[in-house]
mmCIF file of C-alpha atoms and ligand atoms in Angstrom:
data_model
loop_
_atom_site.group_PDB
_atom_site.id
_atom_site.type_symbol
_atom_site.label_atom_id
_atom_site.label_comp_id
_atom_site.label_asym_id
_atom_site.label_seq_id
_atom_site.Cartn_x
_atom_site.Cartn_y
_atom_site.Cartn_z
ATOM 1 C CA UNK A 295 0.000 0.000 0.000
ATOM 2 C CA UNK A 296 1.520 3.259 -0.929
ATOM 3 C CA UNK A 297 -1.377 5.384 -2.042
ATOM 4 C CA UNK A 298 -3.611 7.008 0.528
ATOM 5 C CA UNK A 299 -7.234 7.069 -0.375
ATOM 6 C CA UNK A 300 -8.477 8.815 2.714
ATOM 7 C CA UNK A 301 -6.606 11.874 3.920
ATOM 8 C CA UNK A 302 -9.136 14.346 5.330
ATOM 9 C CA UNK A 303 -10.562 13.651 8.780
ATOM 10 C CA UNK A 304 -14.271 12.958 8.822
ATOM 11 C CA UNK A 305 -16.275 14.860 11.426
ATOM 12 C CA UNK A 306 -19.550 14.059 13.116
ATOM 13 C CA UNK A 307 -21.317 15.959 15.903
ATOM 14 C CA UNK A 308 -19.064 14.578 18.623
ATOM 15 C CA UNK A 309 -16.316 12.700 16.804
ATOM 16 C CA UNK A 310 -13.421 12.900 14.388
ATOM 17 C CA UNK A 311 -12.538 9.850 12.291
ATOM 18 C CA UNK A 312 -9.008 9.842 10.901
ATOM 19 C CA UNK A 313 -6.147 7.557 9.970
ATOM 20 C CA UNK A 314 -4.208 6.079 12.891
ATOM 21 C CA UNK A 315 -0.877 7.638 13.849
ATOM 22 C CA UNK A 316 1.863 6.129 16.030
ATOM 23 C CA UNK A 317 0.663 8.303 18.891
ATOM 24 C CA UNK A 318 -2.499 6.171 19.025
ATOM 25 C CA UNK A 319 -0.627 3.026 20.032
ATOM 26 C CA UNK A 320 -1.344 3.150 23.778
ATOM 27 C CA UNK A 321 -5.000 3.921 23.171
ATOM 28 C CA UNK A 322 -5.397 1.102 20.658
ATOM 29 C CA UNK A 323 -3.647 -1.392 22.930
ATOM 30 C CA UNK A 324 -5.927 -0.360 25.812
ATOM 31 C CA UNK A 325 -8.929 -1.846 23.979
ATOM 32 C CA UNK A 326 -7.415 -4.327 21.502
ATOM 33 C CA UNK A 327 -5.627 -6.011 24.405
ATOM 34 C CA UNK A 328 -8.853 -6.792 26.271
ATOM 35 C CA UNK A 329 -10.228 -10.365 26.175
ATOM 36 C CA UNK A 330 -13.808 -9.079 26.344
ATOM 37 C CA UNK A 331 -13.203 -7.026 23.193
ATOM 38 C CA UNK A 332 -11.357 -9.808 21.316
ATOM 39 C CA UNK A 333 -14.093 -12.310 22.137
ATOM 40 C CA UNK A 334 -16.348 -11.078 19.364
ATOM 41 C CA UNK A 335 -13.522 -10.580 16.892
ATOM 42 C CA UNK A 336 -12.711 -14.317 16.737
ATOM 43 C CA UNK A 337 -9.061 -13.860 17.539
ATOM 44 C CA UNK A 338 -6.861 -13.522 20.617
ATOM 45 C CA UNK A 339 -6.358 -10.117 22.207
ATOM 46 C CA UNK A 340 -3.598 -8.161 20.458
ATOM 47 C CA UNK A 341 -0.385 -7.455 22.344
ATOM 48 C CA UNK A 342 1.376 -4.121 22.034
ATOM 49 C CA UNK A 343 3.660 -5.291 19.228
ATOM 50 C CA UNK A 344 0.704 -6.487 17.156
ATOM 51 C CA UNK A 345 -0.998 -3.136 17.704
ATOM 52 C CA UNK A 346 2.136 -1.331 16.512
ATOM 53 C CA UNK A 347 2.211 -3.538 13.394
ATOM 54 C CA UNK A 348 -1.451 -2.827 12.773
ATOM 55 C CA UNK A 349 -0.950 0.934 13.040
ATOM 56 C CA UNK A 350 1.981 0.768 10.645
ATOM 57 C CA UNK A 351 -0.250 -0.996 8.135
ATOM 58 C CA UNK A 352 -3.550 0.827 8.503
ATOM 59 C CA UNK A 353 -2.036 4.252 9.183
ATOM 60 C CA UNK A 354 -1.151 4.621 5.525
ATOM 61 C CA UNK A 355 -4.703 4.404 4.259
ATOM 62 C CA UNK A 356 -5.514 2.162 1.346
ATOM 63 C CA UNK A 357 -6.302 1.854 -2.298
ATOM 64 C CA UNK A 358 -9.962 1.063 -2.922
ATOM 65 C CA UNK A 359 -9.843 -1.190 -5.913
ATOM 66 C CA UNK A 360 -9.222 -4.854 -5.155
ATOM 67 C CA UNK A 361 -10.701 -7.494 -2.904
ATOM 68 C CA UNK A 362 -9.461 -7.049 0.693
ATOM 69 C CA UNK A 363 -8.552 -3.367 0.308
ATOM 70 C CA UNK A 364 -9.420 -2.114 3.757
ATOM 71 C CA UNK A 365 -9.773 1.226 5.511
ATOM 72 C CA UNK A 366 -9.574 1.477 9.315
ATOM 73 C CA UNK A 367 -10.129 4.814 11.001
ATOM 74 C CA UNK A 368 -9.287 5.921 14.516
ATOM 75 C CA UNK A 369 -12.265 7.432 16.308
ATOM 76 C CA UNK A 370 -11.528 10.451 18.525
ATOM 77 C CA UNK A 371 -13.813 12.631 20.588
ATOM 78 C CA UNK A 372 -13.825 16.237 19.387
ATOM 79 C CA UNK A 373 -13.775 17.495 22.966
ATOM 80 C CA UNK A 374 -11.006 15.288 24.351
ATOM 81 C CA UNK A 375 -7.625 13.911 23.270
ATOM 82 C CA UNK A 376 -6.923 10.296 22.404
ATOM 83 C CA UNK A 377 -8.433 7.484 20.371
ATOM 84 C CA UNK A 378 -11.599 5.894 21.782
ATOM 85 C CA UNK A 379 -12.089 3.148 19.228
ATOM 86 C CA UNK A 380 -11.956 2.249 15.563
ATOM 87 C CA UNK A 381 -14.201 1.524 12.620
ATOM 88 C CA UNK A 382 -13.327 -0.309 9.429
ATOM 89 C CA UNK A 383 -14.653 -0.967 5.975
ATOM 90 C CA UNK A 384 -13.192 -3.629 3.718
ATOM 91 C CA UNK A 385 -13.821 -4.386 0.058
ATOM 92 C CA UNK A 386 -14.898 -8.012 0.138
ATOM 93 C CA UNK A 387 -15.928 -8.321 -3.512
ATOM 94 C CA UNK A 388 -14.714 -5.509 -5.732
ATOM 95 C CA UNK A 389 -16.643 -6.634 -8.779
ATOM 96 C CA UNK A 390 -19.918 -6.529 -6.849
ATOM 97 C CA UNK A 391 -18.968 -3.346 -4.947
ATOM 98 C CA UNK A 392 -19.643 -5.278 -1.786
ATOM 99 C CA UNK A 393 -17.955 -4.249 1.469
ATOM 100 C CA UNK A 394 -17.858 -5.394 5.071
ATOM 101 C CA UNK A 395 -17.899 -2.969 7.960
ATOM 102 C CA UNK A 396 -17.002 -3.376 11.630
ATOM 103 C CA UNK A 397 -16.262 -1.494 14.843
ATOM 104 C CA UNK A 398 -14.210 -1.952 17.995
ATOM 105 C CA UNK A 399 -14.689 0.160 21.101
ATOM 106 C CA UNK A 400 -13.653 -0.442 24.707
ATOM 107 C CA UNK A 401 -16.268 -1.253 27.337
ATOM 108 C CA UNK A 402 -15.492 1.890 29.372
ATOM 109 C CA UNK A 403 -16.874 4.053 26.571
ATOM 110 C CA UNK A 404 -19.848 1.758 25.999
ATOM 111 C CA UNK A 405 -23.442 2.844 25.707
ATOM 112 C CA UNK A 406 -22.775 6.497 24.828
ATOM 113 C CA UNK A 407 -23.544 6.099 21.159
ATOM 114 C CA UNK A 408 -19.995 6.763 19.964
ATOM 115 C CA UNK A 409 -19.734 3.448 18.116
ATOM 116 C CA UNK A 410 -23.062 4.050 16.391
ATOM 117 C CA UNK A 411 -22.131 7.611 15.428
ATOM 118 C CA UNK A 412 -18.781 6.523 13.968
ATOM 119 C CA UNK A 413 -20.247 3.517 12.152
ATOM 120 C CA UNK A 414 -22.912 5.733 10.571
ATOM 121 C CA UNK A 415 -20.289 8.174 9.307
ATOM 122 C CA UNK A 416 -18.267 5.347 7.801
ATOM 123 C CA UNK A 417 -21.365 3.833 6.224
ATOM 124 C CA UNK A 418 -22.041 7.139 4.516
ATOM 125 C CA UNK A 419 -18.419 7.431 3.390
ATOM 126 C CA UNK A 420 -18.627 3.921 1.951
ATOM 127 C CA UNK A 421 -21.768 4.668 -0.022
ATOM 128 C CA UNK A 422 -20.969 8.199 -1.106
ATOM 129 C CA UNK A 423 -17.224 8.193 -1.670
ATOM 130 C CA UNK A 424 -16.212 4.564 -2.099
ATOM 131 C CA UNK A 425 -19.104 3.640 -4.407
ATOM 132 C CA UNK A 426 -20.091 0.690 -2.269
ATOM 133 C CA UNK A 427 -23.306 -0.951 -3.443
ATOM 134 C CA UNK A 428 -23.902 -3.404 -0.583
ATOM 135 C CA UNK A 429 -22.544 -3.022 2.941
ATOM 136 C CA UNK A 430 -22.661 -5.915 5.391
ATOM 137 C CA UNK A 431 -21.558 -6.783 8.923
ATOM 138 C CA UNK A 432 -20.964 -10.155 10.579
ATOM 139 C CA UNK A 433 -22.112 -10.198 14.165
ATOM 140 C CA UNK A 434 -21.901 -12.913 16.803
ATOM 141 C CA UNK A 435 -25.415 -14.004 17.741
ATOM 142 C CA UNK A 436 -24.677 -13.056 21.383
ATOM 143 C CA UNK A 437 -23.426 -9.564 20.517
ATOM 144 C CA UNK A 438 -26.517 -7.519 21.322
ATOM 145 C CA UNK A 439 -24.778 -4.134 21.179
ATOM 146 C CA UNK A 440 -23.454 -4.775 17.657
ATOM 147 C CA UNK A 441 -26.860 -5.963 16.465
ATOM 148 C CA UNK A 442 -28.269 -2.693 17.730
ATOM 149 C CA UNK A 443 -25.626 -0.760 15.785
ATOM 150 C CA UNK A 444 -26.538 -2.699 12.634
ATOM 151 C CA UNK A 445 -30.176 -1.747 13.128
ATOM 152 C CA UNK A 446 -29.194 1.920 13.593
ATOM 153 C CA UNK A 447 -27.318 1.634 10.287
ATOM 154 C CA UNK A 448 -30.586 0.509 8.640
ATOM 155 C CA UNK A 449 -29.164 -2.939 8.045
ATOM 156 C CA UNK A 450 -31.466 -5.936 7.952
ATOM 157 C CA UNK A 451 -30.608 -9.389 9.206
ATOM 158 C CA UNK A 452 -30.101 -11.451 6.054
ATOM 159 C CA UNK A 453 -28.480 -14.635 7.303
ATOM 160 C CA UNK A 454 -28.073 -16.750 10.414
ATOM 161 C CA UNK A 455 -24.945 -18.894 10.236
ATOM 162 C CA UNK A 456 -25.639 -21.577 12.808
ATOM 163 C CA UNK A 457 -22.674 -22.852 14.820
ATOM 164 C CA UNK A 458 -20.280 -21.685 12.113
ATOM 165 C CA UNK A 459 -17.485 -21.189 14.617
ATOM 166 C CA UNK A 460 -15.921 -24.618 15.077
ATOM 167 C CA UNK A 461 -14.181 -23.805 18.344
ATOM 168 C CA UNK A 462 -16.962 -22.594 20.605
ATOM 169 C CA UNK A 463 -20.048 -23.546 18.579
ATOM 170 C CA UNK A 464 -21.060 -19.915 18.332
ATOM 171 C CA UNK A 465 -23.378 -18.592 15.639
ATOM 172 C CA UNK A 466 -23.311 -15.419 13.556
ATOM 173 C CA UNK A 467 -25.801 -13.124 11.891
ATOM 174 C CA UNK A 468 -25.085 -11.278 8.683
ATOM 175 C CA UNK A 469 -26.671 -7.848 8.461
ATOM 176 C CA UNK A 470 -26.667 -5.791 5.265
ATOM 177 C CA UNK A 471 -28.035 -2.728 3.545
ATOM 178 C CA UNK A 472 -27.774 -1.182 0.085
ATOM 179 C CA UNK A 473 -26.668 2.287 -0.969
ATOM 180 C CA UNK A 474 -30.057 3.014 -2.498
ATOM 181 C CA UNK A 475 -31.832 2.137 0.745
ATOM 182 C CA UNK A 476 -30.298 4.657 3.129
ATOM 183 C CA UNK A 477 -30.566 8.359 3.647
ATOM 184 C CA UNK A 478 -27.087 9.673 4.500
ATOM 185 C CA UNK A 479 -26.489 11.373 7.848
ATOM 186 C CA UNK A 480 -25.009 14.843 7.681
ATOM 187 C CA UNK A 481 -21.258 15.201 8.342
ATOM 188 C CA UNK A 482 -18.753 18.024 7.788
HETATM 189 C C1 LIG B 752 -20.104 -3.562 20.084
HETATM 190 C C2 LIG B 752 -19.504 -2.274 20.589
HETATM 191 C C3 LIG B 752 -18.854 -1.532 19.441
HETATM 192 C C4 LIG B 752 -20.611 -1.398 21.199
HETATM 193 O O1 LIG B 752 -20.027 -0.231 21.686
HETATM 194 P P1 LIG B 752 -20.892 0.893 22.406
HETATM 195 O O2 LIG B 752 -19.931 1.967 22.719
HETATM 196 O O3 LIG B 752 -21.674 0.304 23.520
HETATM 197 O O4 LIG B 752 -21.880 1.324 21.264
HETATM 198 P P2 LIG B 752 -23.015 2.420 21.351
HETATM 199 O O5 LIG B 752 -22.879 3.248 22.578
HETATM 200 O O6 LIG B 752 -23.036 3.090 20.033
HETATM 201 O O7 LIG B 752 -24.335 1.536 21.566
HETATM 202 C C5 LIG B 752 -24.839 0.750 20.540
HETATM 203 C C6 LIG B 752 -26.204 0.210 20.959
HETATM 204 O O8 LIG B 752 -26.013 -0.981 21.718
HETATM 205 C C7 LIG B 752 -26.661 -0.844 22.980
HETATM 206 N N1 LIG B 752 -25.837 -1.563 23.912
HETATM 207 C C8 LIG B 752 -24.637 -1.217 24.410
HETATM 208 N N2 LIG B 752 -24.180 -2.199 25.211
HETATM 209 C C9 LIG B 752 -25.125 -3.178 25.200
HETATM 210 C C10 LIG B 752 -25.227 -4.447 25.816
HETATM 211 N N3 LIG B 752 -24.259 -4.920 26.580
HETATM 212 N N4 LIG B 752 -26.343 -5.187 25.578
HETATM 213 C C11 LIG B 752 -27.327 -4.725 24.771
HETATM 214 N N5 LIG B 752 -27.269 -3.531 24.133
HETATM 215 C C12 LIG B 752 -26.189 -2.773 24.362
HETATM 216 C C13 LIG B 752 -26.731 0.632 23.242
HETATM 217 O O9 LIG B 752 -27.762 0.983 24.144
HETATM 218 C C14 LIG B 752 -27.016 1.148 21.848
HETATM 219 O O10 LIG B 752 -28.364 0.943 21.511
HETATM 220 P P3 LIG B 752 -29.342 2.213 21.311
HETATM 221 O O11 LIG B 752 -28.820 2.926 20.093
HETATM 222 O O12 LIG B 752 -30.682 1.613 21.114
HETATM 223 O O13 LIG B 752 -29.221 3.011 22.568
HETATM 224 C C15 LIG B 752 -18.410 -2.543 21.665
HETATM 225 O O14 LIG B 752 -19.016 -3.167 22.751
HETATM 226 C C16 LIG B 752 -17.279 -3.414 21.162
HETATM 227 O O15 LIG B 752 -16.422 -2.961 20.458
HETATM 228 N N6 LIG B 752 -17.276 -4.663 21.574
HETATM 229 C C17 LIG B 752 -16.170 -5.568 21.272
HETATM 230 C C18 LIG B 752 -15.853 -5.758 19.823
HETATM 231 C C19 LIG B 752 -17.045 -6.041 18.973
HETATM 232 O O16 LIG B 752 -17.970 -6.696 19.397
HETATM 233 N N7 LIG B 752 -16.978 -5.552 17.735
HETATM 234 C C20 LIG B 752 -18.001 -5.772 16.776
HETATM 235 C C21 LIG B 752 -17.778 -7.023 15.999
HETATM 236 S S1 LIG B 752 -19.092 -7.184 14.805
#
């Protein structure tokens, strides 16, 4: 990756979404290192070194052309320093303009609507600037907060993958919505 697609920060009422910088390492590790956060991401918690590697990779932005091109943005409060979480959108099928979105926020910021606000802004970016046709999210069937975010994004539940996780027999829902189905929220 050497071309940056996304350079200008995206602003919502309370948040700024921007590319990660090295200075966000401690903040990212504070949530990516938590078992309760990793649980729904189907991978072990990230140690500090893995977070540093991730920032090196995602901090450059991405092309938006081929399968697996992926944009992850740091979410910051406008009225306070630091990174409070992240949102991502990934091109899963370029030919179909189909993308996956996701979000990771620490429990100590939970329930204040920050994840929803950031996910909405990224949904609108995906539809308006990345020409995404269909946007979907994969959510563990026990992840009530993420299901709620999907609903706030006007996504509908389109699939129930029963016990698709071999290790713990968990199940997933796939939520999705189309560009033509949503009214964009207003951002700067
Ligand atoms: C899922 C996650 C992003 C939610 O973060 P959050 O900061 O609580 O999100 P919000 O404040 O925007 O709340 C989202 C909705 O979930 C609800 N909610 C929050 N915690 C909840 C819980 N434990 N149970 C049920 N609903 C919950 C909120 O009330 C809100 O609903 P509302 O809009 O009707 O009020 C966060 O818990 C997280 O990152 N978890 C670990 C990683 C993860 O699951 N990522 C998603 C993988 S698909």
